[in-house]
Structure formats: structure tokens, C-alpha cells
Amino acid sequence: MTLRNFVSNTHWMHMVLSDGACKLGPTLQPLSETANRSLSSVHLMAVSINGTYLAVATPSSQIDIYNTHIMKHECSVPRYSCPPSALSIHPTTENLVIAYADQQLMEFNINQRQYTEWGRRVLKNGLHRDWLERDTPILGIRFNPSRPEDILMHDNYMFCVLDKSLPLPDDKTPLFNQITLKHLSERAQKSQAHAFKITKKFQPLMFMDLLSDGDLVLVERPISDIVANLPPPMKQKKFGT
């Protein structure tokens, strides 16, 4: 019997297993104190690549991590002031990366039950002003197995590769500096490079993932296709009764 998927309703996480047929498996219930703090339904989930850890998040910013092998609550992420918009577990480090609605990024070490060194550095120094002032939340987070330091993220209007091995830019450094770097010498590029590499070439972005061979898949849907399915008043930007 192999683990296939997870589904949820308020306060419950049901493991759906498959051996040729769908079956309702064991049920995980949050700790009583967790349930008392949060009455929100689960809206985000992430599973580690080996199926050991399940991270679940609610709009009230409660993020709990469960060990599916022993069917018990493992730990909780320190509660943040904004709801998470995306989360994912790294396939090798098993660190949980979280993006919040205010554009903040966090990295949590599940095994050590604390923020990683990189995550603490982000909390201490903050992120670039232009990153925080974006008006669209991160919708998806993935990782590149061949480059474990990279975090791949997207919202509707940009795709970003965040290289944790490079320094975080301060507000005096241009966040979108890829074009400028192309015209510099190799030495100057290395001295001015920072963690964020961003492109707005693909939009609106609906989905992003990596295939097993390392190819990146980005799914766009043209605005014209979205508008075509809207009622006539919305197409004309006219509202009324």
C-alpha cells in the first residue's frame, strides 16, 4: 500500500492510500491547544519527498508538521503575523520554506525544530524593499535537486530563483539587476551578484514545477483567455444592476 495523496477538512488531515483502489486511511488530528488557537480550515499542505513529514497551514498562520510514519504531531512553526501563501519541503535537507502574504520568506529546520541560519538572517536583516512592496503573493515554491541552495518561486507575474549561497541585497542595490550584470566583466558580476534572479517574461503564471530530468515547466494563461470567460459587464469594466 503506497501513499498517494492528502486531503483535508477543518482540523483533520486524512491520508488517502492506494493499492489499486482509493481507501480512507488513518486520520491525523492537531493537538488540542492548536485546535483551540485556530478555527481555520487547512488551506496549504506540503509532503516531504520520502513521505515522512506532512506540513499543514491555516489562514490564521498556524503551521503544524506531522510525522506520517508514527502518525503523530512532530512540531509547529513559530506563528507569524500574516497567513502563508505557499510552502514546500526541500527534498534533501527537509527544511520547510514558507512564503507569507506580506512577501516575507522563512526557512524552518524540521529536524532541529527551529529556523535555519539563513532563515534567522532573513528575520534579522529583512528582505529588499522592492520585494516586499510586490502586490502579488508567492503562489508556488519548488527546489532544484542539482542546486540544493536554490529556491524556485513564482507569483502571477514573475519567476524567481533565490540562491541562498549569495548575499541578500540591501535597499541600495537594484533588485532587478540581471540586465545590468550582463554588461559587466566577470569579476564585476561576481562582486555585484545577489541572491535574487527574477524574470517577468512569463505571465500570467498559473503553475511551476520541475520534471524528473531537471526541465522546468511554467504554465501561462493569456489574459485574453481569462477575459473571454468573464460576463460582458466585467469585460467592459462596467458594474451595476
PDB file of C-alpha atoms in Angstrom:
ATOM      1  CA  MET A   1       0.000   0.000   0.000  1.00  0.00           C
ATOM      2  CA  THR A   2       1.568   3.293  -1.076  1.00  0.00           C
ATOM      3  CA  LEU A   3       0.967   6.873  -0.045  1.00  0.00           C
ATOM      4  CA  ARG A   4      -0.776   8.737  -2.837  1.00  0.00           C
ATOM      5  CA  ASN A   5      -2.266  11.968  -1.603  1.00  0.00           C
ATOM      6  CA  PHE A   6      -3.541  14.031   1.296  1.00  0.00           C
ATOM      7  CA  VAL A   7      -6.909  15.709   1.644  1.00  0.00           C
ATOM      8  CA  SER A   8      -8.266  17.771   4.496  1.00  0.00           C
ATOM      9  CA  ASN A   9     -11.232  19.456   6.062  1.00  0.00           C
ATOM     10  CA  THR A  10     -11.412  21.558   9.212  1.00  0.00           C
ATOM     11  CA  HIS A  11      -8.839  20.332  11.758  1.00  0.00           C
ATOM     12  CA  TRP A  12      -8.414  16.903  10.162  1.00  0.00           C
ATOM     13  CA  MET A  13      -5.843  15.510   7.752  1.00  0.00           C
ATOM     14  CA  HIS A  14      -6.880  12.275   6.039  1.00  0.00           C
ATOM     15  CA  MET A  15      -4.260  10.056   4.439  1.00  0.00           C
ATOM     16  CA  VAL A  16      -5.603   8.658   1.169  1.00  0.00           C
ATOM     17  CA  LEU A  17      -3.833   5.402   0.301  1.00  0.00           C
ATOM     18  CA  SER A  18      -3.958   3.301  -2.854  1.00  0.00           C
ATOM     19  CA  ASP A  19      -3.243  -0.309  -3.792  1.00  0.00           C
ATOM     20  CA  GLY A  20      -5.376  -0.171  -6.903  1.00  0.00           C
ATOM     21  CA  ALA A  21      -8.334   1.409  -5.148  1.00  0.00           C
ATOM     22  CA  CYS A  22      -8.996   4.535  -3.108  1.00  0.00           C
ATOM     23  CA  LYS A  23      -9.252   3.976   0.614  1.00  0.00           C
ATOM     24  CA  LEU A  24      -9.658   6.284   3.585  1.00  0.00           C
ATOM     25  CA  GLY A  25      -6.631   5.741   5.756  1.00  0.00           C
ATOM     26  CA  PRO A  26      -5.634   6.871   9.257  1.00  0.00           C
ATOM     27  CA  THR A  27      -6.623  10.344  10.409  1.00  0.00           C
ATOM     28  CA  LEU A  28      -4.331  12.930  11.976  1.00  0.00           C
ATOM     29  CA  GLN A  29      -5.795  15.376  14.460  1.00  0.00           C
ATOM     30  CA  PRO A  30      -3.961  18.505  15.666  1.00  0.00           C
ATOM     31  CA  LEU A  31      -3.056  18.991  19.298  1.00  0.00           C
ATOM     32  CA  SER A  32      -5.899  20.285  21.435  1.00  0.00           C
ATOM     33  CA  GLU A  33      -4.065  23.536  22.157  1.00  0.00           C
ATOM     34  CA  THR A  34      -3.511  24.029  18.425  1.00  0.00           C
ATOM     35  CA  ALA A  35      -7.191  23.490  17.696  1.00  0.00           C
ATOM     36  CA  ASN A  36      -8.129  25.952  20.437  1.00  0.00           C
ATOM     37  CA  ARG A  37      -5.876  28.627  18.949  1.00  0.00           C
ATOM     38  CA  SER A  38      -7.084  28.227  15.397  1.00  0.00           C
ATOM     39  CA  LEU A  39     -10.515  27.517  13.963  1.00  0.00           C
ATOM     40  CA  SER A  40      -9.386  27.830  10.353  1.00  0.00           C
ATOM     41  CA  SER A  41      -9.540  25.093   7.751  1.00  0.00           C
ATOM     42  CA  VAL A  42      -6.302  23.775   6.310  1.00  0.00           C
ATOM     43  CA  HIS A  43      -5.565  25.645   3.065  1.00  0.00           C
ATOM     44  CA  LEU A  44      -1.965  24.597   2.310  1.00  0.00           C
ATOM     45  CA  MET A  45      -0.136  21.280   2.596  1.00  0.00           C
ATOM     46  CA  ALA A  46       3.325  20.016   1.692  1.00  0.00           C
ATOM     47  CA  VAL A  47       4.767  16.499   1.904  1.00  0.00           C
ATOM     48  CA  SER A  48       8.454  15.570   2.115  1.00  0.00           C
ATOM     49  CA  ILE A  49       9.765  13.548  -0.818  1.00  0.00           C
ATOM     50  CA  ASN A  50      10.022  10.377   1.288  1.00  0.00           C
ATOM     51  CA  GLY A  51       6.539  10.850   2.721  1.00  0.00           C
ATOM     52  CA  THR A  52       7.744  11.167   6.321  1.00  0.00           C
ATOM     53  CA  TYR A  53       6.679  14.738   7.041  1.00  0.00           C
ATOM     54  CA  LEU A  54       3.416  16.487   6.304  1.00  0.00           C
ATOM     55  CA  ALA A  55       3.240  20.256   6.819  1.00  0.00           C
ATOM     56  CA  VAL A  56      -0.232  21.801   7.050  1.00  0.00           C
ATOM     57  CA  ALA A  57      -1.080  25.504   7.248  1.00  0.00           C
ATOM     58  CA  THR A  58      -4.191  27.534   8.006  1.00  0.00           C
ATOM     59  CA  PRO A  59      -5.132  31.100   7.001  1.00  0.00           C
ATOM     60  CA  SER A  60      -4.664  32.063  10.662  1.00  0.00           C
ATOM     61  CA  SER A  61      -0.916  31.376  10.286  1.00  0.00           C
ATOM     62  CA  GLN A  62      -0.847  28.111  12.214  1.00  0.00           C
ATOM     63  CA  ILE A  63       1.667  25.720  10.605  1.00  0.00           C
ATOM     64  CA  ASP A  64       1.968  22.215  12.064  1.00  0.00           C
ATOM     65  CA  ILE A  65       4.234  19.382  10.967  1.00  0.00           C
ATOM     66  CA  TYR A  66       3.279  15.735  11.368  1.00  0.00           C
ATOM     67  CA  ASN A  67       5.297  12.521  11.160  1.00  0.00           C
ATOM     68  CA  THR A  68       3.185  10.239   8.971  1.00  0.00           C
ATOM     69  CA  HIS A  69       5.214   7.129   9.863  1.00  0.00           C
ATOM     70  CA  ILE A  70       4.266   7.264  13.526  1.00  0.00           C
ATOM     71  CA  MET A  71       1.077   9.286  12.951  1.00  0.00           C
ATOM     72  CA  LYS A  72       1.989  11.972  15.485  1.00  0.00           C
ATOM     73  CA  HIS A  73       2.476  15.717  15.652  1.00  0.00           C
ATOM     74  CA  GLU A  74       6.174  16.498  15.170  1.00  0.00           C
ATOM     75  CA  CYS A  75       6.419  20.253  15.806  1.00  0.00           C
ATOM     76  CA  SER A  76       4.954  23.652  14.959  1.00  0.00           C
ATOM     77  CA  VAL A  77       6.474  26.630  13.177  1.00  0.00           C
ATOM     78  CA  PRO A  78       6.562  29.848  15.253  1.00  0.00           C
ATOM     79  CA  ARG A  79       3.409  31.740  14.451  1.00  0.00           C
ATOM     80  CA  TYR A  80       3.737  34.724  12.118  1.00  0.00           C
ATOM     81  CA  SER A  81       1.514  37.794  11.797  1.00  0.00           C
ATOM     82  CA  CYS A  82       0.396  37.071   8.196  1.00  0.00           C
ATOM     83  CA  PRO A  83      -1.084  33.950   6.586  1.00  0.00           C
ATOM     84  CA  PRO A  84       1.184  31.755   4.455  1.00  0.00           C
ATOM     85  CA  SER A  85       0.612  31.808   0.700  1.00  0.00           C
ATOM     86  CA  ALA A  86       2.886  28.894  -0.280  1.00  0.00           C
ATOM     87  CA  LEU A  87       5.099  26.291   1.369  1.00  0.00           C
ATOM     88  CA  SER A  88       7.290  23.370   0.338  1.00  0.00           C
ATOM     89  CA  ILE A  89       9.702  20.870   1.934  1.00  0.00           C
ATOM     90  CA  HIS A  90      13.211  20.628   0.473  1.00  0.00           C
ATOM     91  CA  PRO A  91      13.852  17.125  -0.969  1.00  0.00           C
ATOM     92  CA  THR A  92      17.319  16.713   0.591  1.00  0.00           C
ATOM     93  CA  THR A  93      17.555  18.954   3.658  1.00  0.00           C
ATOM     94  CA  GLU A  94      13.865  18.527   4.618  1.00  0.00           C
ATOM     95  CA  ASN A  95      13.787  22.218   5.525  1.00  0.00           C
ATOM     96  CA  LEU A  96      10.355  23.815   5.210  1.00  0.00           C
ATOM     97  CA  VAL A  97      10.345  27.002   3.116  1.00  0.00           C
ATOM     98  CA  ILE A  98       7.358  29.298   3.661  1.00  0.00           C
ATOM     99  CA  ALA A  99       6.191  32.378   1.777  1.00  0.00           C
ATOM    100  CA  TYR A 100       3.740  34.676   3.548  1.00  0.00           C
ATOM    101  CA  ALA A 101       1.116  37.064   2.217  1.00  0.00           C
ATOM    102  CA  ASP A 102       3.269  40.093   3.122  1.00  0.00           C
ATOM    103  CA  GLN A 103       6.097  38.673   0.921  1.00  0.00           C
ATOM    104  CA  GLN A 104       8.188  37.531   3.896  1.00  0.00           C
ATOM    105  CA  LEU A 105      10.155  34.304   3.438  1.00  0.00           C
ATOM    106  CA  MET A 106      11.035  31.817   6.176  1.00  0.00           C
ATOM    107  CA  GLU A 107      13.081  28.611   6.284  1.00  0.00           C
ATOM    108  CA  PHE A 108      12.407  26.172   9.127  1.00  0.00           C
ATOM    109  CA  ASN A 109      14.546  23.134  10.006  1.00  0.00           C
ATOM    110  CA  ILE A 110      12.066  20.363  10.829  1.00  0.00           C
ATOM    111  CA  ASN A 111      14.640  18.025  12.394  1.00  0.00           C
ATOM    112  CA  GLN A 112      16.054  20.730  14.672  1.00  0.00           C
ATOM    113  CA  ARG A 113      12.633  22.352  15.205  1.00  0.00           C
ATOM    114  CA  GLN A 114      13.928  25.862  14.660  1.00  0.00           C
ATOM    115  CA  TYR A 115      14.617  28.399  11.928  1.00  0.00           C
ATOM    116  CA  THR A 116      17.699  27.714   9.828  1.00  0.00           C
ATOM    117  CA  GLU A 117      20.695  30.032   9.916  1.00  0.00           C
ATOM    118  CA  TRP A 118      19.549  31.517   6.596  1.00  0.00           C
ATOM    119  CA  GLY A 119      16.031  31.961   7.947  1.00  0.00           C
ATOM    120  CA  ARG A 120      17.318  33.775  11.036  1.00  0.00           C
ATOM    121  CA  ARG A 121      19.411  36.041   8.820  1.00  0.00           C
ATOM    122  CA  VAL A 122      16.293  36.965   6.832  1.00  0.00           C
ATOM    123  CA  LEU A 123      14.405  37.716  10.049  1.00  0.00           C
ATOM    124  CA  LYS A 124      17.263  39.878  11.323  1.00  0.00           C
ATOM    125  CA  ASN A 125      18.131  41.831   8.168  1.00  0.00           C
ATOM    126  CA  GLY A 126      14.831  41.762   6.286  1.00  0.00           C
ATOM    127  CA  LEU A 127      14.267  41.476   2.540  1.00  0.00           C
ATOM    128  CA  HIS A 128      14.651  44.094  -0.181  1.00  0.00           C
ATOM    129  CA  ARG A 129      12.064  46.892  -0.179  1.00  0.00           C
ATOM    130  CA  ASP A 130      11.086  46.229  -3.810  1.00  0.00           C
ATOM    131  CA  TRP A 131      10.470  42.569  -2.985  1.00  0.00           C
ATOM    132  CA  LEU A 132       8.268  43.412  -0.012  1.00  0.00           C
ATOM    133  CA  GLU A 133       6.284  46.002  -1.993  1.00  0.00           C
ATOM    134  CA  ARG A 134       5.136  43.486  -4.612  1.00  0.00           C
ATOM    135  CA  ASP A 135       1.337  43.255  -4.666  1.00  0.00           C
ATOM    136  CA  THR A 136       1.017  39.580  -5.659  1.00  0.00           C
ATOM    137  CA  PRO A 137       1.843  36.807  -3.160  1.00  0.00           C
ATOM    138  CA  ILE A 138       4.067  33.848  -3.951  1.00  0.00           C
ATOM    139  CA  LEU A 139       1.908  31.002  -5.279  1.00  0.00           C
ATOM    140  CA  GLY A 140       4.406  28.168  -5.666  1.00  0.00           C
ATOM    141  CA  ILE A 141       7.762  27.025  -4.270  1.00  0.00           C
ATOM    142  CA  ARG A 142       9.981  24.297  -5.740  1.00  0.00           C
ATOM    143  CA  PHE A 143      13.618  23.176  -5.497  1.00  0.00           C
ATOM    144  CA  ASN A 144      16.326  22.215  -7.977  1.00  0.00           C
ATOM    145  CA  PRO A 145      17.914  18.885  -6.894  1.00  0.00           C
ATOM    146  CA  SER A 146      21.111  19.703  -8.817  1.00  0.00           C
ATOM    147  CA  ARG A 147      21.442  23.039  -6.986  1.00  0.00           C
ATOM    148  CA  PRO A 148      20.284  22.496  -3.385  1.00  0.00           C
ATOM    149  CA  GLU A 149      20.899  26.153  -2.468  1.00  0.00           C
ATOM    150  CA  ASP A 150      18.326  27.377  -4.993  1.00  0.00           C
ATOM    151  CA  ILE A 151      14.705  28.148  -4.111  1.00  0.00           C
ATOM    152  CA  LEU A 152      12.390  28.470  -7.113  1.00  0.00           C
ATOM    153  CA  MET A 153       9.311  30.674  -6.623  1.00  0.00           C
ATOM    154  CA  HIS A 154       6.595  32.289  -8.683  1.00  0.00           C
ATOM    155  CA  ASP A 155       3.609  34.574  -8.399  1.00  0.00           C
ATOM    156  CA  ASN A 156       1.270  35.533 -11.249  1.00  0.00           C
ATOM    157  CA  TYR A 157       3.717  37.991 -12.781  1.00  0.00           C
ATOM    158  CA  MET A 158       7.264  36.842 -12.076  1.00  0.00           C
ATOM    159  CA  PHE A 159       9.504  33.792 -11.728  1.00  0.00           C
ATOM    160  CA  CYS A 160      12.367  33.927  -9.243  1.00  0.00           C
ATOM    161  CA  VAL A 161      15.410  31.817  -8.453  1.00  0.00           C
ATOM    162  CA  LEU A 162      16.740  32.636  -4.998  1.00  0.00           C
ATOM    163  CA  ASP A 163      20.322  31.459  -4.478  1.00  0.00           C
ATOM    164  CA  LYS A 164      20.949  31.171  -0.740  1.00  0.00           C
ATOM    165  CA  SER A 165      24.705  30.964  -1.291  1.00  0.00           C
ATOM    166  CA  LEU A 166      24.725  34.603  -2.436  1.00  0.00           C
ATOM    167  CA  PRO A 167      24.198  37.649  -0.195  1.00  0.00           C
ATOM    168  CA  LEU A 168      20.771  39.193   0.239  1.00  0.00           C
ATOM    169  CA  PRO A 169      20.618  42.633  -1.423  1.00  0.00           C
ATOM    170  CA  ASP A 170      20.093  45.768   0.644  1.00  0.00           C
ATOM    171  CA  ASP A 171      17.704  48.524  -0.427  1.00  0.00           C
ATOM    172  CA  LYS A 172      20.512  50.486  -2.114  1.00  0.00           C
ATOM    173  CA  THR A 173      21.154  47.609  -4.531  1.00  0.00           C
ATOM    174  CA  PRO A 174      18.810  47.182  -7.526  1.00  0.00           C
ATOM    175  CA  LEU A 175      16.680  44.078  -7.033  1.00  0.00           C
ATOM    176  CA  PHE A 176      16.225  43.595 -10.792  1.00  0.00           C
ATOM    177  CA  ASN A 177      19.867  43.725 -11.859  1.00  0.00           C
ATOM    178  CA  GLN A 178      20.221  40.824 -14.317  1.00  0.00           C
ATOM    179  CA  ILE A 179      20.362  43.058 -17.422  1.00  0.00           C
ATOM    180  CA  THR A 180      22.958  45.333 -15.818  1.00  0.00           C
ATOM    181  CA  LEU A 181      25.153  42.386 -14.823  1.00  0.00           C
ATOM    182  CA  LYS A 182      25.294  41.136 -18.422  1.00  0.00           C
ATOM    183  CA  HIS A 183      27.250  44.237 -19.445  1.00  0.00           C
ATOM    184  CA  LEU A 184      29.844  43.923 -16.683  1.00  0.00           C
ATOM    185  CA  SER A 185      33.073  41.973 -16.555  1.00  0.00           C
ATOM    186  CA  GLU A 186      33.063  38.542 -14.955  1.00  0.00           C
ATOM    187  CA  ARG A 187      34.828  39.916 -11.895  1.00  0.00           C
ATOM    188  CA  ALA A 188      32.325  42.763 -11.538  1.00  0.00           C
ATOM    189  CA  GLN A 189      29.428  40.356 -11.971  1.00  0.00           C
ATOM    190  CA  LYS A 190      30.656  38.232  -9.080  1.00  0.00           C
ATOM    191  CA  SER A 191      31.088  41.258  -6.819  1.00  0.00           C
ATOM    192  CA  GLN A 192      27.627  42.695  -7.567  1.00  0.00           C
ATOM    193  CA  ALA A 193      25.591  39.491  -7.811  1.00  0.00           C
ATOM    194  CA  HIS A 194      22.979  38.894  -5.121  1.00  0.00           C
ATOM    195  CA  ALA A 195      20.554  36.124  -4.178  1.00  0.00           C
ATOM    196  CA  PHE A 196      17.553  37.145  -6.335  1.00  0.00           C
ATOM    197  CA  LYS A 197      17.311  36.368 -10.044  1.00  0.00           C
ATOM    198  CA  ILE A 198      13.916  37.480 -11.358  1.00  0.00           C
ATOM    199  CA  THR A 199      12.227  37.414 -14.741  1.00  0.00           C
ATOM    200  CA  LYS A 200       8.824  38.750 -15.756  1.00  0.00           C
ATOM    201  CA  LYS A 201       8.951  37.195 -19.217  1.00  0.00           C
ATOM    202  CA  PHE A 202       6.254  34.641 -18.407  1.00  0.00           C
ATOM    203  CA  GLN A 203       2.840  35.869 -17.236  1.00  0.00           C
ATOM    204  CA  PRO A 204       0.251  35.358 -16.013  1.00  0.00           C
ATOM    205  CA  LEU A 205       1.868  32.326 -14.392  1.00  0.00           C
ATOM    206  CA  MET A 206      -0.563  29.690 -13.159  1.00  0.00           C
ATOM    207  CA  PHE A 207       1.822  26.834 -12.284  1.00  0.00           C
ATOM    208  CA  MET A 208       5.506  25.961 -11.981  1.00  0.00           C
ATOM    209  CA  ASP A 209       7.325  22.668 -11.364  1.00  0.00           C
ATOM    210  CA  LEU A 210      10.446  20.670 -12.194  1.00  0.00           C
ATOM    211  CA  LEU A 211      10.355  17.380 -14.106  1.00  0.00           C
ATOM    212  CA  SER A 212      12.482  14.404 -13.070  1.00  0.00           C
ATOM    213  CA  ASP A 213      15.058  15.194 -15.772  1.00  0.00           C
ATOM    214  CA  GLY A 214      15.510  18.722 -14.441  1.00  0.00           C
ATOM    215  CA  ASP A 215      13.406  20.511 -17.042  1.00  0.00           C
ATOM    216  CA  LEU A 216      11.386  23.435 -15.710  1.00  0.00           C
ATOM    217  CA  VAL A 217       7.687  23.649 -16.591  1.00  0.00           C
ATOM    218  CA  LEU A 218       5.935  27.031 -16.476  1.00  0.00           C
ATOM    219  CA  VAL A 219       2.234  27.257 -17.301  1.00  0.00           C
ATOM    220  CA  GLU A 220       0.841  30.573 -18.529  1.00  0.00           C
ATOM    221  CA  ARG A 221      -2.711  31.574 -19.338  1.00  0.00           C
ATOM    222  CA  PRO A 222      -3.105  34.677 -21.502  1.00  0.00           C
ATOM    223  CA  ILE A 223      -5.194  37.489 -20.077  1.00  0.00           C
ATOM    224  CA  SER A 224      -7.339  37.348 -23.225  1.00  0.00           C
ATOM    225  CA  ASP A 225      -8.359  33.769 -22.386  1.00  0.00           C
ATOM    226  CA  ILE A 226      -9.334  34.791 -18.860  1.00  0.00           C
ATOM    227  CA  VAL A 227     -11.304  37.820 -20.068  1.00  0.00           C
ATOM    228  CA  ALA A 228     -13.111  35.717 -22.691  1.00  0.00           C
ATOM    229  CA  ASN A 229     -14.784  33.698 -19.927  1.00  0.00           C
ATOM    230  CA  LEU A 230     -15.985  36.728 -17.961  1.00  0.00           C
ATOM    231  CA  PRO A 231     -19.570  38.050 -18.129  1.00  0.00           C
ATOM    232  CA  PRO A 232     -19.966  41.038 -20.517  1.00  0.00           C
ATOM    233  CA  PRO A 233     -20.220  43.679 -17.727  1.00  0.00           C
ATOM    234  CA  MET A 234     -16.863  42.569 -16.327  1.00  0.00           C
ATOM    235  CA  LYS A 235     -15.233  42.542 -19.774  1.00  0.00           C
ATOM    236  CA  GLN A 236     -16.283  46.183 -20.215  1.00  0.00           C
ATOM    237  CA  LYS A 237     -15.279  47.101 -16.657  1.00  0.00           C
ATOM    238  CA  LYS A 238     -18.865  48.228 -16.035  1.00  0.00           C
ATOM    239  CA  PHE A 239     -20.790  47.188 -12.961  1.00  0.00           C
ATOM    240  CA  GLY A 240     -24.352  47.892 -11.911  1.00  0.00           C
ATOM    241  CA  THR A 241     -27.817  46.480 -11.517  1.00  0.00           C
TER     242      THR A 241
END
